[in-house]
Amino acid sequence: MLDSTPKELKERRFGVINPAKTCQPLGAMYAALGLHRCLPHSHGSQGCCSYHRMHLTRHFRDPIMASTSSFTEGSSIFGGAANLKTAIRNVFEIYNPDIVAIHTTCLSETIGDDLPSFLGTIDIPAGKRIIHANTPSYAGSHITGFSSMTRAMVDYFAEASLPEKKEQVNVLPGFVNPGDMREIKRIVRTMGLEPILFPDTAGVVDAPMTGQFSMYPEGGARVEKIIDAGNSRYTLALGLFASSDPAMLLERKCGVEEILLKTPIGIKATDNLLMALRFGFLREISPELAEERGQLVDIMTDTHFHFHGKKVALFGDPDIVSALTEFLLSLGMQPVHVLTGTPGKAFENEVGTMLEEAGIRGRVKAGGDLFEFHQWIKNEPVDLLIGNTYGKYIARAEDIPFVRMGFPNLDRSVHSYLPVVGYKGAMRIIEMVSNALLDRVDRDALDEDFELVM
Amino acid sequence: MRAGKETGMPIAERFESIGRKGRQKKTLRCGADSLAGSVSQRACVYCGARVVLNPVTDAVHLVHGPIGCAVYTWDIRGSLSSDAELYRSSFSTDLKERDVVFGGEEKLTRAIDQLVEKYHPPVVFVYSTCIVGVIGDDLEAVCKSASRRHAIEVIPVESTGFSGNKADGYRAACDVLMRVIASGQREREEAGESGSSSRDELAINYLGDFNLAGEAWIIRDYFREIGIPVNTVFTGDSTYESIRGAGRARLNIMQCAGSMNYLAGKMEEQFGIPCLQVSFVGLTDTADSLRRVAAFLGDEKICWRAEELIARESEKVKPLIREYRRKMKGKKAAIYVGGGFKAISLVRQFGELGIDVVMVGTQTGRKEEYETLFDLASEGTVILDDANPSELEKFMVEEGADLLVGGVKERPLAYKLGVAFIDHNHDRKHPLSGFTGAVNFAGEVYTTLFSPVWKFTRGGEVWENGGYSYGRASC
């Protein structure tokens, strides 16, 4: 399928072939789903809303609800104020959410719709709330959009109402699966703290089957909690790209100190998460987590020879890929091609430094696409590919073992329920990676080399 | 709590778009814009244009806009190709803030140049998106000059997202197809093959099949067997060249009318090619369509061979269908699909399977199609246009549907209700056309209806009833 991808690298500055990112509104929609009884609202053409719902539905395999301003030719000339007004009235009347989280699109941004002034003229029913985020599709990526909507939650809700900070911690998980959000909450609780985690899509996009359909399942972060987030001692911002911006606002607005950490993928990043909790709140590491860590190291020891020196190409969202790079290095692997579609030099610096410290000469790029990534692999072949579903074309063309991780995963199920974060998640990653590598060894082995014990 | 709770009844503005067989006159308000603020299952102009053109396998499909529009349409249609794979890659100009301010024409020009140099495609389709409609890039001019520079066709697709609905996108795509057909036709005429004399007297074009799971191939093989060559398929497994040759056909047959009606009209008007509406969904419609095409071409041998094929294939599948019918009789189905033709055929097909249709709706059905649905449906069937999830849920629950036929967004909704589901859209995995397809369809319906999973969907009941009873082993 990708047979025509040439090996020869040539600078391409005009456009993208096979993207490794998508647009801001999708991330904003996903973040908004992480509020309890919230209906995301897309202020733009109805195609945007439909596409985002479809894409998220394919990944989570759950109903994704969102409404749209349904722009027409008229609204794009005269502005979207009238559409928004009608839309909001209809949304509260028909769908009755507690919160409407509006995000913009390239269209409404380009025609210059000014949401704050529109919102000033809209009657919001008693007890209901509206928040908004500017998410023009022509800047950043879905990760930027996720970050912007999370920031809007801080902006609209968080309040420092007490003279002293409480012994409580805010956690901004970033664009991860609900399974990861559940695991992060479990880890924090196991440390004896009650986290205020937002956005929290657990129980929304992985809601259990009950035989009934609910527009607003039980999950999602509660607004009262986010208001109270202004009284927390610390905010753990997990991931520079998705979480730092809202955490910084929380610090500025409410004086809650930001602790910026990697997404807790792998042993080091999870260690750092626990250390932050330990020192921030003077807690002992819980025996349960200490045991999990011990098990993880045991597994790493048992399997280290499978991994050592293996070359890996990985791509995906910047926070996930950066943390995963760190973990692959802990396993003795060589991440030689590392790419994200999200623009941002910080990614190149962060990953570049890790590789340099490990003495690995690799290629790192932010704002890249999968065409170029494929070319890299053609020039320097790898033993393993890690990325979202779109990696399957490259894996097939180059016949490389492939582990699916990140968003979107359109062709495998269950992934959104099971964590890749924390020690347990690290064990799962090891299982996925070693299964992929060993399945390949088995597949390729001659009869005389085919082994029972590996 | 039962849902629908969030919503109660559909609001007043929606009443005219929902009907019930036997209780009112046979019309629905349709083709209207969705209500602002609705959780519509509909898409945009770009989406309509892209789904129609996407199966052109050897084209570069370049989306001029921010990245999202290209991502969400990247290789999602499941239209199979017998040769080129270029259509399965995603190309975007990935417009940025500065392009929005200063215009994207320069970037588009360079992107076309680089893609042509890299892939040597016979044609480039440049899709307009919302933002292009606003910043005012002159696609026609950029494409024209690129076309001259590279000596291939570079064609703008007028698919600015907000400028209408999905159906307008179908038209935009048809305009592009017409342009390609006309250029092929012109060239043949210049080469001395004038209009009707260059026609193959038996060849047909097959409009409105996108070769999902290889469906167009099944139909092509049927026609080949009875002696009718399929000239061009619109647009499943088509190529630039095959589209250019479409003017050679004697007859157009059209399945998905929603997307192709306009093109069929244009071809009739400009090249005098008449059009027959057909459907290869279900046994009755498949047999009927083959007969009508054969009769139209008026060749006795062909009619005779058609009867032979119908008899043979029917014989083969009827016992299987009968067996499925025995098992599934009395089950209730709900239908929510894109276009009217499919809805109509599905109602008939469920009839063949002994399944009652209790609800049927479409995203973009036309007035005549809704009238047909009113005629076909049994008393009390709910018929609706542009439904939202709450309405789908309400009627599925009220009418006690066991099964929903729909697309990607409807699947998890059905599952949450403990209702079985069939994808009759892009995500289908087996061909559902023709005689073979009818059996596949029955098989899929059976598999999902009788999956053991539905026994587990209501956890609470199991616990209250004290768990499961197993057959007591004799001891």
mmCIF file with all atom_site columns, C-alpha atoms in Angstrom, chain A residues 126-288:
data_model
loop_
_atom_site.group_PDB
_atom_site.id
_atom_site.type_symbol
_atom_site.label_atom_id
_atom_site.label_alt_id
_atom_site.label_comp_id
_atom_site.label_asym_id
_atom_site.label_entity_id
_atom_site.label_seq_id
_atom_site.pdbx_PDB_ins_code
_atom_site.Cartn_x
_atom_site.Cartn_y
_atom_site.Cartn_z
_atom_site.occupancy
_atom_site.B_iso_or_equiv
_atom_site.pdbx_formal_charge
_atom_site.auth_seq_id
_atom_site.auth_comp_id
_atom_site.auth_asym_id
_atom_site.auth_atom_id
_atom_site.pdbx_PDB_model_num
ATOM 1   C CA . ALA A 1 126 ? -30.630 28.394 36.479 1.00 0.00 ? 126 ALA A CA 1
ATOM 2   C CA . GLY A 1 127 ? -28.136 25.882 37.791 1.00 0.00 ? 127 GLY A CA 1
ATOM 3   C CA . LYS A 1 128 ? -26.644 25.308 34.346 1.00 0.00 ? 128 LYS A CA 1
ATOM 4   C CA . ARG A 1 129 ? -23.204 26.300 33.151 1.00 0.00 ? 129 ARG A CA 1
ATOM 5   C CA . ILE A 1 130 ? -21.453 27.100 29.917 1.00 0.00 ? 130 ILE A CA 1
ATOM 6   C CA . ILE A 1 131 ? -17.708 27.129 29.359 1.00 0.00 ? 131 ILE A CA 1
ATOM 7   C CA . HIS A 1 132 ? -15.794 27.748 26.177 1.00 0.00 ? 132 HIS A CA 1
ATOM 8   C CA . ALA A 1 133 ? -12.373 27.261 24.623 1.00 0.00 ? 133 ALA A CA 1
ATOM 9   C CA . ASN A 1 134 ? -10.872 28.670 21.446 1.00 0.00 ? 134 ASN A CA 1
ATOM 10  C CA . THR A 1 135 ? -9.628  25.798 19.371 1.00 0.00 ? 135 THR A CA 1
ATOM 11  C CA . PRO A 1 136 ? -8.862  26.883 15.813 1.00 0.00 ? 136 PRO A CA 1
ATOM 12  C CA . SER A 1 137 ? -8.005  23.797 13.784 1.00 0.00 ? 137 SER A CA 1
ATOM 13  C CA . TYR A 1 138 ? -5.210  25.590 11.957 1.00 0.00 ? 138 TYR A CA 1
ATOM 14  C CA . ALA A 1 139 ? -3.003  25.820 15.052 1.00 0.00 ? 139 ALA A CA 1
ATOM 15  C CA . GLY A 1 140 ? -1.531  23.121 17.280 1.00 0.00 ? 140 GLY A CA 1
ATOM 16  C CA . SER A 1 141 ? -3.190  19.716 17.300 1.00 0.00 ? 141 SER A CA 1
ATOM 17  C CA . HIS A 1 142 ? -5.813  17.673 19.157 1.00 0.00 ? 142 HIS A CA 1
ATOM 18  C CA . ILE A 1 143 ? -3.462  17.786 22.147 1.00 0.00 ? 143 ILE A CA 1
ATOM 19  C CA . THR A 1 144 ? -3.489  21.586 22.116 1.00 0.00 ? 144 THR A CA 1
ATOM 20  C CA . GLY A 1 145 ? -7.277  21.461 21.946 1.00 0.00 ? 145 GLY A CA 1
ATOM 21  C CA . PHE A 1 146 ? -7.421  19.090 24.904 1.00 0.00 ? 146 PHE A CA 1
ATOM 22  C CA . SER A 1 147 ? -5.165  21.419 26.842 1.00 0.00 ? 147 SER A CA 1
ATOM 23  C CA . SER A 1 148 ? -7.259  24.463 25.938 1.00 0.00 ? 148 SER A CA 1
ATOM 24  C CA . MET A 1 149 ? -10.500 22.884 27.114 1.00 0.00 ? 149 MET A CA 1
ATOM 25  C CA . THR A 1 150 ? -8.831  21.759 30.355 1.00 0.00 ? 150 THR A CA 1
ATOM 26  C CA . ARG A 1 151 ? -7.625  25.301 30.785 1.00 0.00 ? 151 ARG A CA 1
ATOM 27  C CA . ALA A 1 152 ? -11.186 26.540 30.300 1.00 0.00 ? 152 ALA A CA 1
ATOM 28  C CA . MET A 1 153 ? -12.274 24.332 33.187 1.00 0.00 ? 153 MET A CA 1
ATOM 29  C CA . VAL A 1 154 ? -9.719  26.044 35.412 1.00 0.00 ? 154 VAL A CA 1
ATOM 30  C CA . ASP A 1 155 ? -10.608 29.433 34.040 1.00 0.00 ? 155 ASP A CA 1
ATOM 31  C CA . TYR A 1 156 ? -14.365 29.083 34.576 1.00 0.00 ? 156 TYR A CA 1
ATOM 32  C CA . PHE A 1 157 ? -14.466 26.999 37.740 1.00 0.00 ? 157 PHE A CA 1
ATOM 33  C CA . ALA A 1 158 ? -11.400 26.887 39.986 1.00 0.00 ? 158 ALA A CA 1
ATOM 34  C CA . GLU A 1 159 ? -11.540 29.218 42.996 1.00 0.00 ? 159 GLU A CA 1
ATOM 35  C CA . ALA A 1 160 ? -9.181  29.767 45.913 1.00 0.00 ? 160 ALA A CA 1
ATOM 36  C CA . SER A 1 161 ? -11.805 30.253 48.621 1.00 0.00 ? 161 SER A CA 1
ATOM 37  C CA . LEU A 1 162 ? -9.817  29.298 51.715 1.00 0.00 ? 162 LEU A CA 1
ATOM 38  C CA . PRO A 1 163 ? -6.987  31.120 53.444 1.00 0.00 ? 163 PRO A CA 1
ATOM 39  C CA . GLU A 1 164 ? -4.921  27.923 53.688 1.00 0.00 ? 164 GLU A CA 1
ATOM 40  C CA . LYS A 1 165 ? -4.362  25.225 51.099 1.00 0.00 ? 165 LYS A CA 1
ATOM 41  C CA . LYS A 1 166 ? -5.950  21.839 51.753 1.00 0.00 ? 166 LYS A CA 1
ATOM 42  C CA . GLU A 1 167 ? -4.102  18.527 51.904 1.00 0.00 ? 167 GLU A CA 1
ATOM 43  C CA . GLN A 1 168 ? -5.442  17.614 48.511 1.00 0.00 ? 168 GLN A CA 1
ATOM 44  C CA . VAL A 1 169 ? -3.914  17.197 45.101 1.00 0.00 ? 169 VAL A CA 1
ATOM 45  C CA . ASN A 1 170 ? -5.115  18.118 41.635 1.00 0.00 ? 170 ASN A CA 1
ATOM 46  C CA . VAL A 1 171 ? -4.130  15.785 38.853 1.00 0.00 ? 171 VAL A CA 1
ATOM 47  C CA . LEU A 1 172 ? -4.311  16.730 35.192 1.00 0.00 ? 172 LEU A CA 1
ATOM 48  C CA . PRO A 1 173 ? -3.943  13.412 33.383 1.00 0.00 ? 173 PRO A CA 1
ATOM 49  C CA . GLY A 1 174 ? -3.638  14.721 29.824 1.00 0.00 ? 174 GLY A CA 1
ATOM 50  C CA . PHE A 1 175 ? -5.051  13.045 26.707 1.00 0.00 ? 175 PHE A CA 1
ATOM 51  C CA . VAL A 1 176 ? -5.025  9.443  27.907 1.00 0.00 ? 176 VAL A CA 1
ATOM 52  C CA . ASN A 1 177 ? -7.575  6.632  27.965 1.00 0.00 ? 177 ASN A CA 1
ATOM 53  C CA . PRO A 1 178 ? -10.157 6.286  30.746 1.00 0.00 ? 178 PRO A CA 1
ATOM 54  C CA . GLY A 1 179 ? -8.339  3.140  31.847 1.00 0.00 ? 179 GLY A CA 1
ATOM 55  C CA . ASP A 1 180 ? -5.284  5.300  32.511 1.00 0.00 ? 180 ASP A CA 1
ATOM 56  C CA . MET A 1 181 ? -7.308  7.895  34.381 1.00 0.00 ? 181 MET A CA 1
ATOM 57  C CA . ARG A 1 182 ? -8.717  5.165  36.634 1.00 0.00 ? 182 ARG A CA 1
ATOM 58  C CA . GLU A 1 183 ? -5.231  3.831  37.300 1.00 0.00 ? 183 GLU A CA 1
ATOM 59  C CA . ILE A 1 184 ? -3.840  7.261  38.137 1.00 0.00 ? 184 ILE A CA 1
ATOM 60  C CA . LYS A 1 185 ? -6.678  7.802  40.619 1.00 0.00 ? 185 LYS A CA 1
ATOM 61  C CA . ARG A 1 186 ? -6.022  4.400  42.143 1.00 0.00 ? 186 ARG A CA 1
ATOM 62  C CA . ILE A 1 187 ? -2.344  5.188  42.578 1.00 0.00 ? 187 ILE A CA 1
ATOM 63  C CA . VAL A 1 188 ? -3.036  8.523  44.256 1.00 0.00 ? 188 VAL A CA 1
ATOM 64  C CA . ARG A 1 189 ? -5.666  6.975  46.516 1.00 0.00 ? 189 ARG A CA 1
ATOM 65  C CA . THR A 1 190 ? -3.326  4.170  47.420 1.00 0.00 ? 190 THR A CA 1
ATOM 66  C CA . MET A 1 191 ? -0.965  6.882  48.617 1.00 0.00 ? 191 MET A CA 1
ATOM 67  C CA . GLY A 1 192 ? -3.707  8.024  50.975 1.00 0.00 ? 192 GLY A CA 1
ATOM 68  C CA . LEU A 1 193 ? -4.813  11.092 49.040 1.00 0.00 ? 193 LEU A CA 1
ATOM 69  C CA . GLU A 1 194 ? -8.081  11.895 47.277 1.00 0.00 ? 194 GLU A CA 1
ATOM 70  C CA . PRO A 1 195 ? -7.203  13.271 43.852 1.00 0.00 ? 195 PRO A CA 1
ATOM 71  C CA . ILE A 1 196 ? -9.163  15.936 42.025 1.00 0.00 ? 196 ILE A CA 1
ATOM 72  C CA . LEU A 1 197 ? -8.563  14.569 38.563 1.00 0.00 ? 197 LEU A CA 1
ATOM 73  C CA . PHE A 1 198 ? -9.845  16.456 35.541 1.00 0.00 ? 198 PHE A CA 1
ATOM 74  C CA . PRO A 1 199 ? -10.784 15.957 32.824 1.00 0.00 ? 199 PRO A CA 1
ATOM 75  C CA . ASP A 1 200 ? -11.909 12.492 33.869 1.00 0.00 ? 200 ASP A CA 1
ATOM 76  C CA . THR A 1 201 ? -13.491 10.463 31.089 1.00 0.00 ? 201 THR A CA 1
ATOM 77  C CA . ALA A 1 202 ? -13.632 7.283  33.192 1.00 0.00 ? 202 ALA A CA 1
ATOM 78  C CA . GLY A 1 203 ? -17.226 6.174  33.445 1.00 0.00 ? 203 GLY A CA 1
ATOM 79  C CA . VAL A 1 204 ? -18.155 8.293  30.444 1.00 0.00 ? 204 VAL A CA 1
ATOM 80  C CA . VAL A 1 205 ? -16.456 6.730  27.428 1.00 0.00 ? 205 VAL A CA 1
ATOM 81  C CA . ASP A 1 206 ? -15.954 3.360  29.116 1.00 0.00 ? 206 ASP A CA 1
ATOM 82  C CA . ALA A 1 207 ? -19.337 3.248  30.803 1.00 0.00 ? 207 ALA A CA 1
ATOM 83  C CA . PRO A 1 208 ? -20.582 -0.213 31.707 1.00 0.00 ? 208 PRO A CA 1
ATOM 84  C CA . MET A 1 209 ? -23.328 -1.975 29.826 1.00 0.00 ? 209 MET A CA 1
ATOM 85  C CA . THR A 1 210 ? -26.629 -1.746 31.653 1.00 0.00 ? 210 THR A CA 1
ATOM 86  C CA . GLY A 1 211 ? -29.089 -2.393 28.869 1.00 0.00 ? 211 GLY A CA 1
ATOM 87  C CA . GLN A 1 212 ? -29.967 1.270  28.912 1.00 0.00 ? 212 GLN A CA 1
ATOM 88  C CA . PHE A 1 213 ? -28.582 4.255  27.103 1.00 0.00 ? 213 PHE A CA 1
ATOM 89  C CA . SER A 1 214 ? -27.707 7.350  29.026 1.00 0.00 ? 214 SER A CA 1
ATOM 90  C CA . MET A 1 215 ? -26.671 10.619 27.402 1.00 0.00 ? 215 MET A CA 1
ATOM 91  C CA . TYR A 1 216 ? -24.666 11.346 30.525 1.00 0.00 ? 216 TYR A CA 1
ATOM 92  C CA . PRO A 1 217 ? -23.238 8.249  32.173 1.00 0.00 ? 217 PRO A CA 1
ATOM 93  C CA . GLU A 1 218 ? -22.183 8.264  35.819 1.00 0.00 ? 218 GLU A CA 1
ATOM 94  C CA . GLY A 1 219 ? -18.565 9.278  35.245 1.00 0.00 ? 219 GLY A CA 1
ATOM 95  C CA . GLY A 1 220 ? -16.800 12.571 34.673 1.00 0.00 ? 220 GLY A CA 1
ATOM 96  C CA . ALA A 1 221 ? -15.174 15.150 36.937 1.00 0.00 ? 221 ALA A CA 1
ATOM 97  C CA . ARG A 1 222 ? -17.633 17.014 39.190 1.00 0.00 ? 222 ARG A CA 1
ATOM 98  C CA . VAL A 1 223 ? -17.715 20.780 38.885 1.00 0.00 ? 223 VAL A CA 1
ATOM 99  C CA . GLU A 1 224 ? -17.706 21.273 42.686 1.00 0.00 ? 224 GLU A CA 1
ATOM 100 C CA . LYS A 1 225 ? -14.431 19.378 42.782 1.00 0.00 ? 225 LYS A CA 1
ATOM 101 C CA . ILE A 1 226 ? -12.880 21.532 40.089 1.00 0.00 ? 226 ILE A CA 1
ATOM 102 C CA . ILE A 1 227 ? -14.016 24.659 41.921 1.00 0.00 ? 227 ILE A CA 1
ATOM 103 C CA . ASP A 1 228 ? -12.336 23.270 45.018 1.00 0.00 ? 228 ASP A CA 1
ATOM 104 C CA . ALA A 1 229 ? -9.202  22.541 42.983 1.00 0.00 ? 229 ALA A CA 1
ATOM 105 C CA . GLY A 1 230 ? -8.268  26.157 43.694 1.00 0.00 ? 230 GLY A CA 1
ATOM 106 C CA . ASN A 1 231 ? -7.778  25.156 47.351 1.00 0.00 ? 231 ASN A CA 1
ATOM 107 C CA . SER A 1 232 ? -5.422  22.247 46.659 1.00 0.00 ? 232 SER A CA 1
ATOM 108 C CA . ARG A 1 233 ? -1.802  22.279 47.702 1.00 0.00 ? 233 ARG A CA 1
ATOM 109 C CA . TYR A 1 234 ? -0.390  21.039 44.425 1.00 0.00 ? 234 TYR A CA 1
ATOM 110 C CA . THR A 1 235 ? -1.360  20.340 40.863 1.00 0.00 ? 235 THR A CA 1
ATOM 111 C CA . LEU A 1 236 ? 0.374   17.429 39.224 1.00 0.00 ? 236 LEU A CA 1
ATOM 112 C CA . ALA A 1 237 ? 0.479   18.309 35.546 1.00 0.00 ? 237 ALA A CA 1
ATOM 113 C CA . LEU A 1 238 ? 1.065   15.026 33.750 1.00 0.00 ? 238 LEU A CA 1
ATOM 114 C CA . GLY A 1 239 ? 2.552   15.846 30.395 1.00 0.00 ? 239 GLY A CA 1
ATOM 115 C CA . LEU A 1 240 ? 3.972   19.142 29.233 1.00 0.00 ? 240 LEU A CA 1
ATOM 116 C CA . PHE A 1 241 ? 1.824   19.483 26.135 1.00 0.00 ? 241 PHE A CA 1
ATOM 117 C CA . ALA A 1 242 ? -1.577  18.540 27.483 1.00 0.00 ? 242 ALA A CA 1
ATOM 118 C CA . SER A 1 243 ? -1.427  19.647 31.095 1.00 0.00 ? 243 SER A CA 1
ATOM 119 C CA . SER A 1 244 ? 1.132   22.347 31.780 1.00 0.00 ? 244 SER A CA 1
ATOM 120 C CA . ASP A 1 245 ? -0.873  25.256 30.457 1.00 0.00 ? 245 ASP A CA 1
ATOM 121 C CA . PRO A 1 246 ? -3.973  24.656 32.610 1.00 0.00 ? 246 PRO A CA 1
ATOM 122 C CA . ALA A 1 247 ? -1.752  23.901 35.622 1.00 0.00 ? 247 ALA A CA 1
ATOM 123 C CA . MET A 1 248 ? 0.061   27.195 35.152 1.00 0.00 ? 248 MET A CA 1
ATOM 124 C CA . LEU A 1 249 ? -3.223  29.037 35.032 1.00 0.00 ? 249 LEU A CA 1
ATOM 125 C CA . LEU A 1 250 ? -4.292  27.306 38.229 1.00 0.00 ? 250 LEU A CA 1
ATOM 126 C CA . GLU A 1 251 ? -1.084  28.460 39.842 1.00 0.00 ? 251 GLU A CA 1
ATOM 127 C CA . ARG A 1 252 ? -1.535  32.033 38.648 1.00 0.00 ? 252 ARG A CA 1
ATOM 128 C CA . LYS A 1 253 ? -5.219  32.214 39.421 1.00 0.00 ? 253 LYS A CA 1
ATOM 129 C CA . CYS A 1 254 ? -5.381  30.324 42.700 1.00 0.00 ? 254 CYS A CA 1
ATOM 130 C CA . GLY A 1 255 ? -1.808  29.964 43.879 1.00 0.00 ? 255 GLY A CA 1
ATOM 131 C CA . VAL A 1 256 ? -1.820  26.187 43.568 1.00 0.00 ? 256 VAL A CA 1
ATOM 132 C CA . GLU A 1 257 ? 1.745   25.112 42.949 1.00 0.00 ? 257 GLU A CA 1
ATOM 133 C CA . GLU A 1 258 ? 2.333   23.234 39.704 1.00 0.00 ? 258 GLU A CA 1
ATOM 134 C CA . ILE A 1 259 ? 4.460   20.134 39.634 1.00 0.00 ? 259 ILE A CA 1
ATOM 135 C CA . LEU A 1 260 ? 5.172   19.253 36.031 1.00 0.00 ? 260 LEU A CA 1
ATOM 136 C CA . LEU A 1 261 ? 5.751   15.554 35.447 1.00 0.00 ? 261 LEU A CA 1
ATOM 137 C CA . LYS A 1 262 ? 5.862   13.189 32.525 1.00 0.00 ? 262 LYS A CA 1
ATOM 138 C CA . THR A 1 263 ? 2.799   11.094 31.759 1.00 0.00 ? 263 THR A CA 1
ATOM 139 C CA . PRO A 1 264 ? 3.495   8.242  34.213 1.00 0.00 ? 264 PRO A CA 1
ATOM 140 C CA . ILE A 1 265 ? 4.375   5.652  31.586 1.00 0.00 ? 265 ILE A CA 1
ATOM 141 C CA . GLY A 1 266 ? 7.239   3.391  32.605 1.00 0.00 ? 266 GLY A CA 1
ATOM 142 C CA . ILE A 1 267 ? 9.153   2.904  35.820 1.00 0.00 ? 267 ILE A CA 1
ATOM 143 C CA . LYS A 1 268 ? 10.956  6.240  36.074 1.00 0.00 ? 268 LYS A CA 1
ATOM 144 C CA . ALA A 1 269 ? 7.952   8.412  35.339 1.00 0.00 ? 269 ALA A CA 1
ATOM 145 C CA . THR A 1 270 ? 5.823   6.435  37.807 1.00 0.00 ? 270 THR A CA 1
ATOM 146 C CA . ASP A 1 271 ? 8.591   6.679  40.419 1.00 0.00 ? 271 ASP A CA 1
ATOM 147 C CA . ASN A 1 272 ? 8.572   10.428 39.914 1.00 0.00 ? 272 ASN A CA 1
ATOM 148 C CA . LEU A 1 273 ? 4.813   10.607 40.339 1.00 0.00 ? 273 LEU A CA 1
ATOM 149 C CA . LEU A 1 274 ? 5.066   8.762  43.655 1.00 0.00 ? 274 LEU A CA 1
ATOM 150 C CA . MET A 1 275 ? 7.992   10.901 44.778 1.00 0.00 ? 275 MET A CA 1
ATOM 151 C CA . ALA A 1 276 ? 6.014   14.048 44.073 1.00 0.00 ? 276 ALA A CA 1
ATOM 152 C CA . LEU A 1 277 ? 3.185   12.766 46.261 1.00 0.00 ? 277 LEU A CA 1
ATOM 153 C CA . ARG A 1 278 ? 5.575   11.600 48.922 1.00 0.00 ? 278 ARG A CA 1
ATOM 154 C CA . PHE A 1 279 ? 7.438   14.866 49.261 1.00 0.00 ? 279 PHE A CA 1
ATOM 155 C CA . GLY A 1 280 ? 4.487   17.115 48.537 1.00 0.00 ? 280 GLY A CA 1
ATOM 156 C CA . PHE A 1 281 ? 2.320   15.540 51.199 1.00 0.00 ? 281 PHE A CA 1
ATOM 157 C CA . LEU A 1 282 ? 4.811   13.726 53.409 1.00 0.00 ? 282 LEU A CA 1
ATOM 158 C CA . ARG A 1 283 ? 3.343   10.308 52.721 1.00 0.00 ? 283 ARG A CA 1
ATOM 159 C CA . GLU A 1 284 ? 5.124   7.014  52.836 1.00 0.00 ? 284 GLU A CA 1
ATOM 160 C CA . ILE A 1 285 ? 5.088   4.979  49.649 1.00 0.00 ? 285 ILE A CA 1
ATOM 161 C CA . SER A 1 286 ? 2.285   2.494  50.163 1.00 0.00 ? 286 SER A CA 1
ATOM 162 C CA . PRO A 1 287 ? 3.350   -1.128 50.518 1.00 0.00 ? 287 PRO A CA 1
ATOM 163 C CA . GLU A 1 288 ? 0.926   -2.062 47.761 1.00 0.00 ? 288 GLU A CA 1
#
